[in-house]
């Protein structure tokens, strides 16, 4: 079958574009390297979930092994494993995008209708204050004591049944009650109902492009080769996925900026140990976000987070008995992380066997931003009676952005303002890979908004 459009990646962007095209009768095929799960089949153990829902068996590392990169590999992509926090970009993020990319689209007024359209696809709720757990209480009390400002979070969820004892920490491995508004229970489901085809466990390895069509080829999990053809291609494999695919297909000759401009909002979790039970794993995983103008100007934010035990054990320093002694106190741990709005662009390359190699470090300004955040966390834990403060021993990259930056010049960008690759009129991208720099704000809602806009551009052409 010849498709009108092939979409590589069934994550956030791929699913949104698939829906908007399929409901208008466009013949769409979505190809996804990861598996398809339902609420009844998500892996039940944290360690199995890491292996089955992420590339690299759980984590990939940057070249200096200082940053653990979490890259989803599953139908639904990041929407399955993420925290579903929904934020519009502020003028600080949009102004810097506009000045770097030259795209007039990046203003609060121009983006508003696309944000609204994306929000209308999901149920978004504020986390009720009555359900906050011990970790959230420390976050809120500490902010108050230190004179910082925080705010309740908005999350894409449809009722998490906390009153029945549900603990949202589990849904980092897929929501078992379909409350989290992941794409398989929202837009991707609607796309499939409208006739969109989905090929899961199929990794695309090569793209070929002519003036008339696009051919993608790759291999299934069982090792069988496949090839599909369409009039148009959407790259929705995320920052590393898109860069890797195009680099392996030799697009860098025409697109010299490919793989450059890679950002991650490096995050550093810090545990506070208390004499009382905190039970940070209970109820809603996160209830508050920092909303402090001073933090924003200094280029960081604080998050009210926690993680399941395997992840915490990787972050807690020491080994052997010392490590065990800390882990035994897991229910007395609170946790806050600093997320840096990073300025030092990293680079995605591929090695001889086609695997992605990630060069990404902090520069002096990024380290300063991190230090400001660490100081604020220290102050919050001290003000709320922590007996020990334990910084995690590894940075984490969850917001993987760039590699196919949007812009007007071929020297400093890969995708044009019309969401097409420069000089490739049939290949589009609107996912996290087109971010021109790090916004310092949760990216999903903006990916959804840009994907809806890109789909409308494609519909006009189709
Ligand atoms: C633990 C965690 C928590 C997060 N929390 C939040 C949050 O609360 N709020 C927020 O806004 N953001 C959050 N994020 C980030 C957010 O999930 C991502 O920014 C978002 O998913 C990126 O969307 P995307 O469409 O660009 O790519 P993805 O959603 O990552 O989808 C890309 C898909 O493409 C597939 N793919 C890649 N290459 C190929 C190939 N060659 N062939 C076939 N398939 C391929 C991948 O397997 C993947 O499924 C979080 C991320 C993580 C990991």
Coordinates of C-alpha atoms and ligand atoms in Angstrom, one line a residue:
X1 CA 0.0 0.0 0.0
X2 CA 1.3 3.4 -0.8
X3 CA 0.6 5.9 2.0
X4 CA 0.1 9.6 1.7
X5 CA 2.1 10.2 4.9
X6 CA 4.5 8.0 6.9
X7 CA 5.3 9.1 10.4
X8 CA 8.4 7.8 12.1
X9 CA 7.8 7.6 15.9
X10 CA 4.5 7.2 17.8
X11 CA 5.4 9.5 20.6
X12 CA 3.9 12.9 21.5
X13 CA 4.4 14.6 18.1
X14 CA 3.8 11.6 15.9
X15 CA 0.5 10.8 17.6
X16 CA -0.8 14.3 17.4
X17 CA 0.0 14.7 13.7
X18 CA -1.4 11.2 12.9
X19 CA -4.7 12.1 14.4
X20 CA -5.1 15.4 12.7
X21 CA -4.2 13.9 9.3
X22 CA -6.2 10.6 9.7
X23 CA -9.4 12.3 10.7
X24 CA -9.3 14.3 7.4
X25 CA -9.0 11.0 5.4
X26 CA -5.3 11.1 4.8
X27 CA -3.8 7.6 4.5
X28 CA -1.2 7.5 7.3
X29 CA 1.2 4.9 8.5
X30 CA 3.0 5.4 11.9
X31 CA 6.1 3.3 12.4
X32 CA 7.4 2.9 16.0
X33 CA 10.5 1.0 17.2
X34 CA 9.0 0.3 20.6
X35 CA 6.2 -2.1 21.7
X36 CA 2.6 -1.4 22.2
X37 CA 1.2 -1.9 25.8
X38 CA -2.1 -1.4 27.4
X39 CA -2.9 -0.6 31.1
X40 CA -3.1 -4.4 31.7
X41 CA 0.3 -5.2 30.1
X42 CA 2.7 -2.5 31.2
X43 CA 5.7 -4.2 33.0
X44 CA 4.9 -4.3 36.7
X45 CA 8.5 -4.1 38.1
X46 CA 10.5 -0.9 37.8
X47 CA 13.5 -2.7 36.4
X48 CA 11.5 -4.5 33.7
X49 CA 9.8 -1.2 32.8
X50 CA 13.2 0.5 32.4
X51 CA 14.4 -2.2 30.1
X52 CA 11.2 -2.4 28.0
X53 CA 10.1 1.2 27.7
X54 CA 13.4 2.9 27.0
X55 CA 16.2 2.8 24.5
X56 CA 19.6 1.5 25.7
X57 CA 17.9 -0.9 28.2
X58 CA 16.9 2.0 30.5
X59 CA 19.5 4.7 30.2
X60 CA 21.9 6.0 27.7
X61 CA 24.9 8.1 28.8
X62 CA 26.6 11.2 27.4
X63 CA 30.3 10.7 26.2
X64 CA 31.7 11.6 29.7
X65 CA 29.1 9.5 31.6
X66 CA 28.0 12.4 33.7
X67 CA 24.5 12.6 32.3
X68 CA 21.9 9.8 32.2
X69 CA 19.6 10.3 29.2
X70 CA 16.2 8.7 29.4
X71 CA 14.8 8.2 25.9
X72 CA 11.4 6.5 25.6
X73 CA 10.9 3.6 23.2
X74 CA 7.3 2.6 23.3
X75 CA 4.1 3.3 21.4
X76 CA 3.1 6.6 23.0
X77 CA 6.7 7.7 23.5
X78 CA 7.3 10.1 26.3
X79 CA 3.6 10.3 27.0
X80 CA 3.7 6.8 28.6
X81 CA 6.6 7.4 31.0
X82 CA 6.5 11.1 31.6
X83 CA 4.9 13.1 34.4
X84 CA 2.4 14.7 32.0
X85 CA 3.0 18.2 33.4
X86 CA 1.5 20.7 31.0
X87 CA 2.9 24.2 30.7
X88 CA 2.7 26.9 28.0
X89 CA 6.0 28.7 27.3
X90 CA 6.3 32.2 28.8
X91 CA 7.5 35.2 26.8
X92 CA 11.1 34.6 28.0
X93 CA 11.3 31.3 26.2
X94 CA 9.3 32.4 23.1
X95 CA 11.3 35.7 22.7
X96 CA 14.6 33.7 22.7
X97 CA 13.2 31.2 20.2
X98 CA 12.0 34.0 18.0
X99 CA 15.3 35.8 18.0
X100 CA 17.3 32.6 17.4
X101 CA 15.0 31.1 14.7
X102 CA 13.6 34.3 13.1
X103 CA 10.1 32.7 13.2
X104 CA 7.4 35.2 14.0
X105 CA 5.2 32.3 15.3
X106 CA 7.1 32.4 18.6
X107 CA 5.1 34.9 20.5
X108 CA 2.4 34.3 23.2
X109 CA -0.3 35.7 21.0
X110 CA 0.6 33.7 17.9
X111 CA 1.0 30.4 19.8
X112 CA -2.2 30.9 21.9
X113 CA -4.6 29.3 19.4
X114 CA -2.3 26.3 19.0
X115 CA -1.8 25.8 22.7
X116 CA -5.6 26.0 23.1
X117 CA -6.1 23.4 20.3
X118 CA -3.6 21.1 22.0
X119 CA -5.2 21.5 25.4
X120 CA -8.6 20.7 24.0
X121 CA -7.4 17.2 23.0
X122 CA -6.7 16.3 26.7
X123 CA -8.2 16.4 30.1
X124 CA -5.9 18.7 32.2
X125 CA -6.4 18.9 35.9
X126 CA -4.8 20.7 38.8
X127 CA -3.5 18.4 41.5
X128 CA -5.8 18.9 44.5
X129 CA -4.1 20.3 47.6
X130 CA -5.9 17.9 49.9
X131 CA -4.0 14.9 48.4
X132 CA -0.5 16.3 48.7
X133 CA 2.1 13.9 50.2
X134 CA 4.9 14.5 52.7
X135 CA 7.3 15.4 50.0
X136 CA 5.0 18.1 48.7
X137 CA 4.5 19.4 52.2
X138 CA 8.2 19.9 52.6
X139 CA 8.4 21.6 49.2
X140 CA 5.6 24.0 50.1
X141 CA 6.8 24.7 53.7
X142 CA 10.4 25.2 52.6
X143 CA 9.4 27.6 49.8
X144 CA 7.4 29.6 52.3
X145 CA 10.2 29.7 54.9
X146 CA 12.7 30.8 52.3
X147 CA 10.5 33.4 50.7
X148 CA 10.3 31.6 47.4
X149 CA 7.1 31.3 45.3
X150 CA 5.6 28.0 44.2
X151 CA 2.4 27.0 42.5
X152 CA 0.1 23.9 42.2
X153 CA 0.8 21.8 39.1
X154 CA -1.4 21.1 36.0
X155 CA -1.3 17.6 34.8
X156 CA -2.8 15.7 31.8
X157 CA -4.9 13.3 33.9
X158 CA -8.6 12.3 34.2
X159 CA -8.9 11.4 37.8
X160 CA -6.1 9.5 39.6
X161 CA -8.2 8.0 42.4
X162 CA -5.8 9.1 45.2
X163 CA -8.7 8.7 47.6
X164 CA -8.7 5.0 46.8
X165 CA -5.0 4.8 47.6
X166 CA -3.5 5.1 44.1
X167 CA 0.1 6.1 43.9
X168 CA 1.1 7.9 40.8
X169 CA 4.8 6.9 41.1
X170 CA 3.7 3.7 39.3
X171 CA 2.6 5.5 36.2
X172 CA 6.2 6.4 35.4
X173 CA 6.0 2.8 33.9
X174 CA 2.6 3.4 32.3
X175 CA -0.7 4.4 33.9
X176 CA -2.7 1.3 35.0
X177 CA -6.0 3.1 35.2
X178 CA -5.7 5.1 31.9
X179 CA -6.0 8.3 33.8
X180 CA -2.8 9.8 32.5
X181 CA -3.6 11.3 29.1
X182 CA -1.0 9.4 27.1
X183 CA -1.4 9.3 23.4
X184 CA -2.6 5.7 23.1
X185 CA -5.7 6.6 25.2
X186 CA -6.2 10.0 23.5
X187 CA -5.1 11.2 20.1
X188 CA -3.4 8.0 18.8
X189 CA -6.5 6.0 19.7
X190 CA -8.6 8.5 17.7
X191 CA -6.1 8.3 14.8
X192 CA -6.3 4.5 14.7
X193 CA -10.1 4.7 14.8
X194 CA -10.0 7.0 11.8
X195 CA -8.0 4.4 9.8
X196 CA -4.4 5.2 10.5
X197 CA -2.1 2.2 10.4
X198 CA 0.5 1.5 13.1
X199 CA 3.5 -0.7 12.8
X200 CA 5.1 -1.2 16.2
X201 CA 8.4 -2.9 17.0
X202 CA 9.7 -1.6 13.6
X203 CA 12.9 0.5 13.7
X204 CA 13.4 2.8 10.6
X205 CA 17.1 2.9 9.7
X206 CA 17.2 4.6 6.3
X207 CA 15.3 7.4 4.6
X208 CA 15.5 8.1 0.8
X209 CA 14.0 11.2 -0.7
X210 CA 13.1 12.2 -4.2
X211 CA 10.9 15.1 -5.5
X212 CA 7.9 12.7 -5.8
X213 CA 8.1 10.5 -2.8
X214 CA 9.9 9.2 0.3
X215 CA 11.0 5.6 1.0
X216 CA 11.8 4.4 4.5
X217 CA 13.4 1.1 5.3
X218 CA 14.4 -0.7 8.5
X219 CA 14.2 -3.9 10.5
X220 CA 11.6 -5.4 12.8
X221 CA 12.3 -6.7 16.4
X222 CA 12.4 -10.2 14.9
X223 CA 15.0 -9.2 12.4
X224 CA 12.9 -9.0 9.2
X225 CA 13.5 -6.1 6.8
X226 CA 10.7 -3.8 5.8
X227 CA 10.3 -0.9 3.4
X228 CA 7.4 1.6 2.9
X229 CA 6.8 4.4 0.5
X230 CA 4.7 7.6 0.9
X231 CA 4.3 11.1 -0.6
X232 CA 5.4 12.7 2.5
X233 CA 7.4 11.8 5.7
X234 CA 7.1 13.2 9.2
X235 CA 10.1 12.7 11.4
X236 CA 8.7 12.3 15.0
X237 CA 11.5 10.2 16.5
X238 CA 12.5 12.8 19.1
X239 CA 15.8 14.8 19.2
X240 CA 18.2 11.8 19.3
X241 CA 16.0 9.5 17.1
X242 CA 15.6 12.0 14.3
X243 CA 19.2 13.1 14.3
X244 CA 20.4 9.5 14.3
X245 CA 18.1 8.5 11.5
X246 CA 19.1 11.4 9.2
X247 CA 22.8 11.1 10.0
X248 CA 22.7 7.4 9.2
X249 CA 20.9 8.3 5.9
X250 CA 23.7 10.9 5.0
X251 CA 21.6 14.0 5.2
X252 CA 24.4 15.9 6.8
X253 CA 25.9 16.7 3.4
X254 CA 23.0 19.0 2.6
X255 CA 22.2 19.9 6.2
X256 CA 25.4 20.9 8.0
X257 CA 23.7 21.8 11.3
X258 CA 22.2 18.3 11.7
X259 CA 22.8 16.9 15.2
X260 CA 23.9 20.2 16.6
X261 CA 22.2 22.4 19.1
X262 CA 21.2 19.6 21.5
X263 CA 19.8 20.5 25.0
X264 CA 18.5 18.5 27.9
X265 CA 17.5 20.7 30.8
X266 CA 20.1 18.8 33.0
X267 CA 18.4 17.8 36.2
X268 CA 20.0 17.1 39.6
X269 CA 18.0 15.3 42.3
X270 CA 18.9 16.0 45.9
X271 CA 17.5 13.9 48.7
X272 CA 16.8 15.3 52.2
X273 CA 16.8 12.7 55.0
X274 CA 14.4 13.4 57.9
X275 CA 13.7 11.7 61.2
X276 CA 10.0 11.2 60.4
X277 CA 8.2 9.3 57.7
X278 CA 7.9 11.3 54.4
X279 CA 6.5 8.6 52.1
X280 CA 7.4 10.5 49.0
X281 CA 6.1 7.6 46.9
X282 CA 2.5 7.9 48.1
X283 CA -0.4 9.7 46.2
X284 CA 0.4 12.2 43.5
X285 CA 4.1 12.1 42.7
X286 CA 4.4 15.8 42.3
X287 CA 2.0 18.6 43.5
X288 CA 4.0 21.8 43.1
X289 CA 6.3 23.6 40.8
X290 CA 8.6 26.5 41.5
X291 CA 7.1 29.8 40.2
X292 CA 9.7 32.2 41.3
X293 CA 10.6 35.1 39.1
X294 CA 14.1 35.1 40.6
X295 CA 14.7 31.5 39.7
X296 CA 13.5 32.1 36.1
X297 CA 15.9 35.0 35.7
X298 CA 18.8 32.9 37.2
X299 CA 18.0 30.1 34.6
X300 CA 16.8 27.2 36.7
X301 CA 13.6 25.7 38.2
X302 CA 13.0 23.4 41.2
X303 CA 10.8 20.4 40.9
X304 CA 8.9 18.5 43.6
X305 CA 10.0 15.0 42.5
X306 CA 10.7 11.5 43.6
X307 CA 11.6 8.2 41.8
X308 CA 11.1 4.5 42.3
X309 CA 13.7 2.6 44.3
X310 CA 16.0 1.4 41.5
X311 CA 16.4 4.9 40.2
X312 CA 17.0 6.3 43.8
X313 CA 19.6 3.6 44.4
X314 CA 21.5 4.7 41.3
X315 CA 21.6 8.3 42.6
X316 CA 22.4 7.6 46.2
X317 CA 26.2 7.7 46.7
X318 CA 28.3 5.1 48.6
X319 CA 28.5 1.4 48.0
X320 CA 27.9 -1.8 50.1
X321 CA 26.8 -1.2 53.7
X322 CA 26.8 2.6 53.4
X323 CA 24.5 2.5 50.4
X324 CA 22.2 0.0 52.0
X325 CA 22.0 2.1 55.2
X326 CA 20.8 5.1 53.0
X327 CA 18.4 3.0 51.0
X328 CA 16.8 1.6 54.2
X329 CA 15.7 5.2 54.9
X330 CA 13.9 5.6 51.6
X331 CA 10.5 6.3 53.3
X332 CA 12.2 9.1 55.3
X333 CA 13.6 10.8 52.2
X334 CA 12.2 13.9 50.6
X335 CA 13.5 14.9 47.2
X336 CA 13.8 18.2 45.2
X337 CA 15.6 18.6 41.9
X338 CA 17.1 21.5 40.1
X339 CA 16.5 21.6 36.3
X340 CA 19.0 23.9 34.5
X341 CA 18.0 25.9 31.5
X342 CA 21.1 24.9 29.7
X343 CA 23.0 27.2 27.3
X344 CA 25.9 24.9 26.2
X345 CA 24.7 23.2 23.0
X346 CA 25.6 19.5 22.8
X347 CA 26.0 17.5 19.7
X348 CA 24.5 14.2 18.4
X349 CA 26.8 12.1 16.2
X350 CA 26.7 8.4 15.1
X351 CA 29.5 5.9 15.3
X352 CA 30.6 3.3 12.8
X353 CA 27.8 0.9 13.8
X354 CA 25.1 3.7 13.5
X355 CA 24.6 4.2 17.2
X356 CA 24.1 7.6 18.6
X357 CA 27.0 9.2 20.5
X358 CA 26.0 12.2 22.6
X359 CA 28.4 15.1 23.4
X360 CA 26.8 17.2 26.1
X361 CA 28.4 19.1 29.0
X362 CA 27.6 22.1 31.2
X363 CA 29.5 25.3 30.6
X364 CA 30.4 27.9 33.2
X365 CA 27.0 29.6 33.0
X366 CA 25.2 26.3 33.3
X367 CA 27.2 25.3 36.3
X368 CA 26.4 28.6 37.9
X369 CA 22.7 28.1 37.3
X370 CA 23.0 24.6 38.8
X371 CA 24.8 26.0 41.9
X372 CA 22.0 28.6 42.4
X373 CA 19.4 25.8 42.4
X374 CA 21.5 23.6 44.7
X375 CA 21.8 26.4 47.2
X376 CA 18.0 27.0 47.1
X377 CA 17.4 23.3 47.7
X378 CA 19.9 23.3 50.6
X379 CA 18.1 26.2 52.1
X380 CA 14.7 24.5 51.8
X381 CA 15.8 21.3 53.4
X382 CA 17.6 23.1 56.2
X383 CA 14.6 25.3 56.9
X384 CA 12.4 22.2 57.2
X385 CA 14.6 20.2 59.6
X386 CA 16.4 17.7 57.3
X387 CA 19.1 15.9 59.3
X388 CA 21.2 15.1 56.2
X389 CA 21.3 16.4 52.6
X390 CA 22.4 13.9 49.9
X391 CA 23.0 15.1 46.4
X392 CA 22.4 12.5 43.7
X393 CA 25.6 11.4 42.0
X394 CA 24.4 11.7 38.3
X395 CA 22.7 14.3 36.2
X396 CA 19.6 13.3 34.3
X397 CA 18.4 14.4 30.9
X398 CA 14.6 13.8 30.3
X399 CA 13.9 16.8 28.1
X400 CA 15.9 15.8 25.0
X401 CA 15.7 18.7 22.5
X402 CA 17.3 19.9 19.3
X403 CA 19.4 18.4 16.6
X404 CA 17.0 19.6 13.8
X405 CA 16.7 23.2 15.0
X406 CA 14.0 25.4 13.4
X407 CA 15.3 28.5 11.6
X408 CA 15.8 30.2 8.3
X409 CA 19.5 29.7 7.6
X410 CA 20.8 26.3 6.5
X411 CA 24.0 27.1 8.4
X412 CA 22.4 27.4 11.7
X413 CA 19.2 25.3 11.4
X414 CA 17.8 22.1 9.8
X415 CA 14.0 22.7 9.6
X416 CA 12.4 25.8 8.0
X417 CA 9.6 27.9 9.3
X418 CA 7.2 25.7 7.3
X419 CA 8.3 22.6 9.3
X420 CA 10.0 21.1 6.2
X421 CA 13.7 20.1 6.2
X422 CA 15.6 22.7 4.2
X423 CA 15.8 21.6 0.5
X424 CA 13.6 18.6 1.2
X425 CA 10.0 19.5 0.3
X426 CA 8.5 16.2 1.4
X427 CA 10.0 15.8 4.8
X428 CA 8.6 17.5 7.9
X429 CA 9.4 17.6 11.7
X430 CA 7.6 19.4 14.5
X431 CA 8.7 17.4 17.6
X432 CA 11.3 18.1 20.3
X433 CA 14.1 17.9 17.7
X434 CA 13.2 21.3 16.2
X435 CA 13.7 23.2 19.5
X436 CA 16.3 25.9 18.7
X437 CA 17.4 26.2 22.3
X438 CA 16.4 25.2 25.8
X439 CA 13.2 26.9 27.0
X440 CA 13.6 26.0 30.7
X441 CA 9.9 24.9 30.7
X442 CA 8.3 21.5 30.3
X443 CA 8.3 20.8 26.6
X444 CA 5.3 18.5 25.9
X445 CA 2.5 21.0 25.5
X446 CA 4.6 23.1 23.0
X447 CA 5.4 19.9 21.0
X448 CA 1.7 19.2 20.8
X449 CA 0.9 22.7 19.7
X450 CA 3.6 22.8 17.1
X451 CA 2.5 19.4 15.8
X452 CA -1.0 20.6 15.4
X453 CA 0.2 23.6 13.4
X454 CA 2.5 21.4 11.3
X455 CA -0.4 19.1 10.6
X456 CA -2.5 22.0 9.4
X457 CA 0.3 23.1 7.0
X458 CA 0.5 19.5 5.7
X459 CA -3.2 19.2 5.2
X460 CA -3.2 22.3 3.0
X461 CA -0.5 20.8 0.8
X462 CA -2.1 17.4 0.7
Ligands
LIG1 C1 10.6 10.3 32.9 C2 10.2 11.5 32.1 C3 9.4 12.5 32.6 C4 9.0 13.6 31.8 N1 8.1 14.5 32.3 C5 7.6 15.5 31.5 C6 6.6 16.3 32.0 O1 6.1 16.2 33.1 N2 6.2 17.3 31.2 C7 6.7 17.5 29.9 O2 6.3 18.4 29.2 N3 7.7 16.7 29.5 C8 8.1 15.7 30.2 N4 9.1 14.8 29.7 C9 9.6 15.0 28.4 C10 8.6 14.6 27.3 O3 8.0 13.4 27.5 C11 9.3 14.7 25.9 O4 9.8 16.0 25.7 C12 8.4 14.3 24.8 O5 7.9 13.0 24.9 C13 9.1 14.4 23.4 O6 8.1 14.2 22.4 P1 8.6 13.8 21.0 O7 7.4 13.6 20.2 O8 9.6 14.7 20.5 O9 9.3 12.4 21.2 P2 8.9 11.1 22.0 O10 7.6 11.3 22.7 O11 10.1 10.6 22.8 O12 8.6 10.0 20.8 C14 9.6 9.6 19.9 C15 9.3 8.1 19.5 O13 9.9 7.8 18.3 C16 10.4 6.5 18.4 N5 11.5 6.4 17.5 C17 12.7 7.1 17.5 N6 13.5 6.7 16.5 C18 12.8 5.8 15.8 C19 13.1 5.0 14.6 N7 14.3 5.2 13.9 N8 12.2 4.2 14.1 C20 11.0 4.0 14.7 N9 10.7 4.7 15.9 C21 11.6 5.6 16.4 C22 10.8 6.3 19.8 O14 10.9 5.0 20.2 C23 9.7 7.1 20.6 O15 8.7 6.3 20.9 C24 9.5 13.7 30.5 C25 10.3 12.7 30.0 C26 10.7 11.6 30.7 C27 11.6 10.6 30.1

